[in-house]
Tab-separated table of C-alpha atoms (C1' of nucleotides) in Angstrom:
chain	number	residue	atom	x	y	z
A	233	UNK	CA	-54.792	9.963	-33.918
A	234	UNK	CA	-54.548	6.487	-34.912
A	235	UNK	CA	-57.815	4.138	-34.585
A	236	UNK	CA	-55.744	2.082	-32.207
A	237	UNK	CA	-56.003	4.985	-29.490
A	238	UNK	CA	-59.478	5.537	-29.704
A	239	UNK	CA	-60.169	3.201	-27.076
A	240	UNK	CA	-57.072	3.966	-24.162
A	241	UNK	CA	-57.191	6.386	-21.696
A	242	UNK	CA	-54.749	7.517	-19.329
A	243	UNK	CA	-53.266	4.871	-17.923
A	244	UNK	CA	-54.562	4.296	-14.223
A	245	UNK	CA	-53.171	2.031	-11.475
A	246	UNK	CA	-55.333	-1.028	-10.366
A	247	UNK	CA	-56.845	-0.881	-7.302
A	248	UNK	CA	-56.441	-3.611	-4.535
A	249	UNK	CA	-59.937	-4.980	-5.359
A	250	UNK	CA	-58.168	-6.060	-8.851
A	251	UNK	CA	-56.156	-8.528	-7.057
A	252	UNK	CA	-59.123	-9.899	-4.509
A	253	UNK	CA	-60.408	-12.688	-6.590
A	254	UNK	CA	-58.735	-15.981	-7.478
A	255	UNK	CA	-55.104	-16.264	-9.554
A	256	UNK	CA	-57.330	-18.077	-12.310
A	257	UNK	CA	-59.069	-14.518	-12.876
A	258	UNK	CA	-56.179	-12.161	-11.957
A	259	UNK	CA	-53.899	-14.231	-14.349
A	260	UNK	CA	-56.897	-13.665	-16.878
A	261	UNK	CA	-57.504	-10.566	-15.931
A	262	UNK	CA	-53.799	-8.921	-16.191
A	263	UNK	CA	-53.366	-9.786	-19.577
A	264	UNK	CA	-53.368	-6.457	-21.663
A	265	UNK	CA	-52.069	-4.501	-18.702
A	266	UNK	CA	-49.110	-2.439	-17.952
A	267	UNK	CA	-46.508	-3.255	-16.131
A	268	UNK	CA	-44.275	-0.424	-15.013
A	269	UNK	CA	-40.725	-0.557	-13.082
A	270	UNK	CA	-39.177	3.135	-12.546
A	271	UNK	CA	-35.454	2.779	-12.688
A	272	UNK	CA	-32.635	5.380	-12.156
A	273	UNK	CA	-35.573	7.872	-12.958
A	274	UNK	CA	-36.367	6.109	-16.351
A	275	UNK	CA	-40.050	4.739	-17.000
A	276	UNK	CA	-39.371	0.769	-18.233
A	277	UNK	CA	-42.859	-0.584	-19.315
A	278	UNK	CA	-44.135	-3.182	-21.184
A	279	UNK	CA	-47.995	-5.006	-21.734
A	280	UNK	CA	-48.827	-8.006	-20.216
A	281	UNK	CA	-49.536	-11.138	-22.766
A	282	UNK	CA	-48.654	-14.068	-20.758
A	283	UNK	CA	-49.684	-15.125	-16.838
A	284	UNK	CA	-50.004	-18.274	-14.943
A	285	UNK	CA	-52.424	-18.845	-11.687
A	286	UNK	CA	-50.755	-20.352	-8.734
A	287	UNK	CA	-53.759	-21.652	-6.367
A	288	UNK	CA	-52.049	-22.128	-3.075
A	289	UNK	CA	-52.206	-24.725	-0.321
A	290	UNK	CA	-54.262	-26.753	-2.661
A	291	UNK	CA	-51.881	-26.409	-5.727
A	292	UNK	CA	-48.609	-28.881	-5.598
A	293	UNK	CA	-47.057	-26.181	-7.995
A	294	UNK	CA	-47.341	-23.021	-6.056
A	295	UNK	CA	-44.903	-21.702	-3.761
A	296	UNK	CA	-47.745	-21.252	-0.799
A	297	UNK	CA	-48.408	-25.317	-1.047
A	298	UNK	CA	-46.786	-26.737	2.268
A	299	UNK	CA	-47.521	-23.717	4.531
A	300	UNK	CA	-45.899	-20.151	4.821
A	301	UNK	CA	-42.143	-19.390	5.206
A	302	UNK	CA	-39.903	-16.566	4.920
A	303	UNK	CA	-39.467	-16.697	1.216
A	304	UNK	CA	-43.372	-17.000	0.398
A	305	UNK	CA	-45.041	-14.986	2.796
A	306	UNK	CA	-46.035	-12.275	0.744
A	307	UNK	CA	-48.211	-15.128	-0.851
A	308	UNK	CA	-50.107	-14.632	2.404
A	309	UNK	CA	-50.198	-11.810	3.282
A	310	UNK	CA	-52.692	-9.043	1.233
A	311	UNK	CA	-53.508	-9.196	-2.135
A	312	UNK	CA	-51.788	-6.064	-4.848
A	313	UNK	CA	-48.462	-6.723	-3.498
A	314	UNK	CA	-45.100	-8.285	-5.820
A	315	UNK	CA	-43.756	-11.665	-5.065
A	316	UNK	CA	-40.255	-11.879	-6.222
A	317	UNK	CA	-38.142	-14.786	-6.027
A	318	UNK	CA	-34.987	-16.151	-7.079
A	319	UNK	CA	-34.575	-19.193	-9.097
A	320	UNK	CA	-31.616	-21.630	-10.696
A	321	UNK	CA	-29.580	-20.011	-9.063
A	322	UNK	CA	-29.134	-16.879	-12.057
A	323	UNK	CA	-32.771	-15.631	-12.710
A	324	UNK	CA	-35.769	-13.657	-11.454
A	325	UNK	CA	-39.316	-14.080	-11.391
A	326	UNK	CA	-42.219	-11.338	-10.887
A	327	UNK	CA	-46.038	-12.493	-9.324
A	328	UNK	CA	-48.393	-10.511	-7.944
A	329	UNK	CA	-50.437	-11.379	-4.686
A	330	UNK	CA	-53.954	-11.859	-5.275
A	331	UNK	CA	-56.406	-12.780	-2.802
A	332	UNK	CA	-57.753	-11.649	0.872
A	333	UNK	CA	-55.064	-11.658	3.473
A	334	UNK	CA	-54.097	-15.333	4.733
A	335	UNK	CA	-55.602	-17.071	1.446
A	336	UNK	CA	-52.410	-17.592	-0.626
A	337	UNK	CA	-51.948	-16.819	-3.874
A	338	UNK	CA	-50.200	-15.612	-7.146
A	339	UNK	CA	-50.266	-14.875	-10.429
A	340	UNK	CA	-46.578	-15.287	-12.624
A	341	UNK	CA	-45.775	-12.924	-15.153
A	342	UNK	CA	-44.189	-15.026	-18.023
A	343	UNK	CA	-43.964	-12.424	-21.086
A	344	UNK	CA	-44.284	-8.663	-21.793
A	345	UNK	CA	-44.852	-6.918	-25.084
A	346	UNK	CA	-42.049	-3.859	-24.531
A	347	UNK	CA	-43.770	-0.620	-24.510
A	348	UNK	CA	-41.139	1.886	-23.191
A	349	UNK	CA	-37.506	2.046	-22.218
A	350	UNK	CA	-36.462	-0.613	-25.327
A	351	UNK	CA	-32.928	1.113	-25.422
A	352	UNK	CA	-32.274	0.329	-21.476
A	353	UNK	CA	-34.042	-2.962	-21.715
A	354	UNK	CA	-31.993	-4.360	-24.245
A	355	UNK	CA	-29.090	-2.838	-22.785
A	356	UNK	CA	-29.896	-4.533	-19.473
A	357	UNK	CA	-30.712	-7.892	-21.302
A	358	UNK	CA	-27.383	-7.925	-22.848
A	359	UNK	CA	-28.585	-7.780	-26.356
A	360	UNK	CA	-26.656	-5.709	-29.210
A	361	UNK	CA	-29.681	-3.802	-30.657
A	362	UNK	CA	-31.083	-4.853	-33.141
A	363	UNK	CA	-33.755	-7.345	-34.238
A	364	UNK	CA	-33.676	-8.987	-30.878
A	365	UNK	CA	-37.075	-7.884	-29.738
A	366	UNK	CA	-38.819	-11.014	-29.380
A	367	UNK	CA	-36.437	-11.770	-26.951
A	368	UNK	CA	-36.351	-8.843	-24.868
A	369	UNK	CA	-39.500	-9.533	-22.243
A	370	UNK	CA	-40.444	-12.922	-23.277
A	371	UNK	CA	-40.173	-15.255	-19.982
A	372	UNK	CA	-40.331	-14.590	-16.636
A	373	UNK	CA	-36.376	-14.354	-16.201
A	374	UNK	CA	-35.932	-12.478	-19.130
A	375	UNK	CA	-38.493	-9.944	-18.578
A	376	UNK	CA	-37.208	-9.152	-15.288
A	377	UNK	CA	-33.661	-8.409	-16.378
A	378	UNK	CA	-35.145	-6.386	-19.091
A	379	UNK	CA	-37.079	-4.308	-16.533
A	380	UNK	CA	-34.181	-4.432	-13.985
A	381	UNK	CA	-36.540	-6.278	-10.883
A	382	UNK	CA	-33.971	-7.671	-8.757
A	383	UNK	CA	-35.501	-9.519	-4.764
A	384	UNK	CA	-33.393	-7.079	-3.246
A	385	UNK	CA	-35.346	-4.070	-4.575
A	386	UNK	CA	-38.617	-5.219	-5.555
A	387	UNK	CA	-39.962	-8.190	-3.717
A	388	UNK	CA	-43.006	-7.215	-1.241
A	389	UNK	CA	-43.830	-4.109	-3.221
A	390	UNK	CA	-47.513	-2.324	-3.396
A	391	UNK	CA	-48.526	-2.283	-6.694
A	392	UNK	CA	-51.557	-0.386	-6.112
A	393	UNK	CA	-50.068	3.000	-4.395
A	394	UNK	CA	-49.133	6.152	-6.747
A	395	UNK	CA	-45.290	6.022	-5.229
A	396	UNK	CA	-44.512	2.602	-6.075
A	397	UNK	CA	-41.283	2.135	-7.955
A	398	UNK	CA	-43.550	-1.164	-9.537
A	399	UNK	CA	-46.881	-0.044	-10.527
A	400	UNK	CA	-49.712	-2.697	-12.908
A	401	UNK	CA	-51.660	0.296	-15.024
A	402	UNK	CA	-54.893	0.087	-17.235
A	403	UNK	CA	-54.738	1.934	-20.078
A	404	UNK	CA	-57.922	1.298	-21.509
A	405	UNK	CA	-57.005	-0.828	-24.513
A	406	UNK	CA	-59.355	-3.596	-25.484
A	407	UNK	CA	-59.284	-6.866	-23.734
A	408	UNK	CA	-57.629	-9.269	-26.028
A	409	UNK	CA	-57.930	-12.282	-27.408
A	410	UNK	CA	-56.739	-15.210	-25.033
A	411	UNK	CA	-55.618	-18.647	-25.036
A	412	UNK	CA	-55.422	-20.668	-22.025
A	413	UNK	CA	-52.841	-23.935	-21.528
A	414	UNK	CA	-51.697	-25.986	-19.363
A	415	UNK	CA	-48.829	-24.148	-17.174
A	416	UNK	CA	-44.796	-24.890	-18.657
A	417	UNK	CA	-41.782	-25.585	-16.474
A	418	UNK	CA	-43.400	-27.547	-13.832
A	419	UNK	CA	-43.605	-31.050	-12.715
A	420	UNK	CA	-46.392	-30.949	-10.709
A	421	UNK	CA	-50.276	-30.078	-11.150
A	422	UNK	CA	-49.145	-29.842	-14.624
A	423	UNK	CA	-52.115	-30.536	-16.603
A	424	UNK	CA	-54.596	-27.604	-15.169
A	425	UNK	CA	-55.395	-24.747	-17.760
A	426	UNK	CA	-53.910	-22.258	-15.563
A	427	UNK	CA	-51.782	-20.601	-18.338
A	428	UNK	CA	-53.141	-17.317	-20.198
A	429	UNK	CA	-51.469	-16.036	-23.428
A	430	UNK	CA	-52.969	-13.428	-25.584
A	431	UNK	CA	-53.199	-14.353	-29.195
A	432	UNK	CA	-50.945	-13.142	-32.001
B	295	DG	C1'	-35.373	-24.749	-35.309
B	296	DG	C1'	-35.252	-28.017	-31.809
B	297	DA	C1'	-33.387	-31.299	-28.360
B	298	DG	C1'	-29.932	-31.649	-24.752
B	299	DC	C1'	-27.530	-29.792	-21.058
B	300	DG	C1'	-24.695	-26.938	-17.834
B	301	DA	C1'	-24.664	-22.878	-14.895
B	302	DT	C1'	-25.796	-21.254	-10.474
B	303	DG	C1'	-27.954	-19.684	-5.371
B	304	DT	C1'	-31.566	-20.404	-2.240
B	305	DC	C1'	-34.974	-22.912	0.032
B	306	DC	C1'	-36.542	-26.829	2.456
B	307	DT	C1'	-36.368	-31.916	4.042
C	184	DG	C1'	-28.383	-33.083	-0.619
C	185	DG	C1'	-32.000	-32.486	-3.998
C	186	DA	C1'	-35.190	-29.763	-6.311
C	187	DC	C1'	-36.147	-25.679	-8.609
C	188	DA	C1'	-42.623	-21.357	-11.701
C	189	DT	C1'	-35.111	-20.556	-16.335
C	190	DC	C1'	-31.982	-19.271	-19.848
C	191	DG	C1'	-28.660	-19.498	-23.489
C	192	DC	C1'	-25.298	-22.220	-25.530
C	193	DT	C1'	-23.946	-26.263	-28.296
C	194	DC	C1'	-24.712	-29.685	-31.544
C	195	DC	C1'	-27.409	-31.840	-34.943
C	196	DG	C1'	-30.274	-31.741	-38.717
DNA sequence: GGAGCGATGTCCT
DNA sequence: GGACATCGCTCCG
């Protein structure tokens, strides 16, 4: 086996408690994880190695800031859950819930290292095949086409229960390396380090 | 390889 | 009616 194994398990889901503390350490937190989306009976998976925080009512950037609506209420609601939501007009973007119930908040996943399913992910980005993989899962539209996570399907989702169709996994591997940034594609709040990217 | 920009639907004022 | 937690194309170097 190769030294790379030595330290990964089998992969287990996260539990609730995961997602109880604030975005800033979920965001930190999920980097190095497993994302999984089971589609048409196929496995599509891919590693975490970019999140952003989004604080809440106190955050000008996050959905929650202004109070709860239709669209963001899975911001409020428990922690371990998927926020979907549809944006300019043509593109999806996955968070996860984090936080007790009626404390808002989210973590966005912005990139994925592709771990399984390549040949339907690039099929369902569009791409021809080859040579294309860095832009397969990298940004939070992309990465969601790749993994096929529409609103319709996979918005308000538990992440933590074994029959999810959308499961976060810990597979043991090492926690990486991590550089933290200001957030991107925002215009306001934008100079908080509330953007986590794992290095290399 | 990077700046500029159009596409496009939904939410909220 | 305007903004938007984006992407991919064009054009220019």
């Amino acid at each position: 086996m190769p030294a790379t194994h030595l330290h990964h398990h089998a992969p287990r889901i996260l539990p609730r408690e995961f997602y109880g503390a604030s975005p800033k350490v979920v965001a930190r937190k999920l980097l190095g994880k497993l994302i999984t989306h089971q589609l048409n009976g196929e496995r599509l998976t891919g590693r975490i190695i970019e999140s952003e925080a989004y604080l809440g009512r106190c955050d000008p950037a996050s959905h929650a800031y202004g109070g709860e609506t239709a669209r963001n209420a899975v911001l409020f609601g428990p922690p371990g859950y998927s926020y979907v939501y549809f944006i300019y007009g043509m593109h999806y973007c996955l968070n996860f819930s984090c936080q007790k119930q009626g404390e808002p908040g989210g973590v966005l996943i912005r990139a994925l290292e592709p771990v399984a399913g390549l040949e339907t992910m690039t099929r369902l980005r569009g791409l021809s095949g080859i040579g294309r993989r860095k832009l397969l899962c990298s940004g939070p539209g992309r990465l969601c086409q790749a993994l096929g996570i529409t609103l319709a399907q996979d918005n308000n989702l538990d992440v933590t229960v074994v029959d999810s169709r959308l499961q976060v996994l810990d597979d043991g591997s090492p926690p990486p390396s991590i550089l933290v940034t200001p957030r991107i594609g925002i215009s306001k709040a934008e100079d908080l380090p509330l953007r986590f990217v794992v290095t290399g």
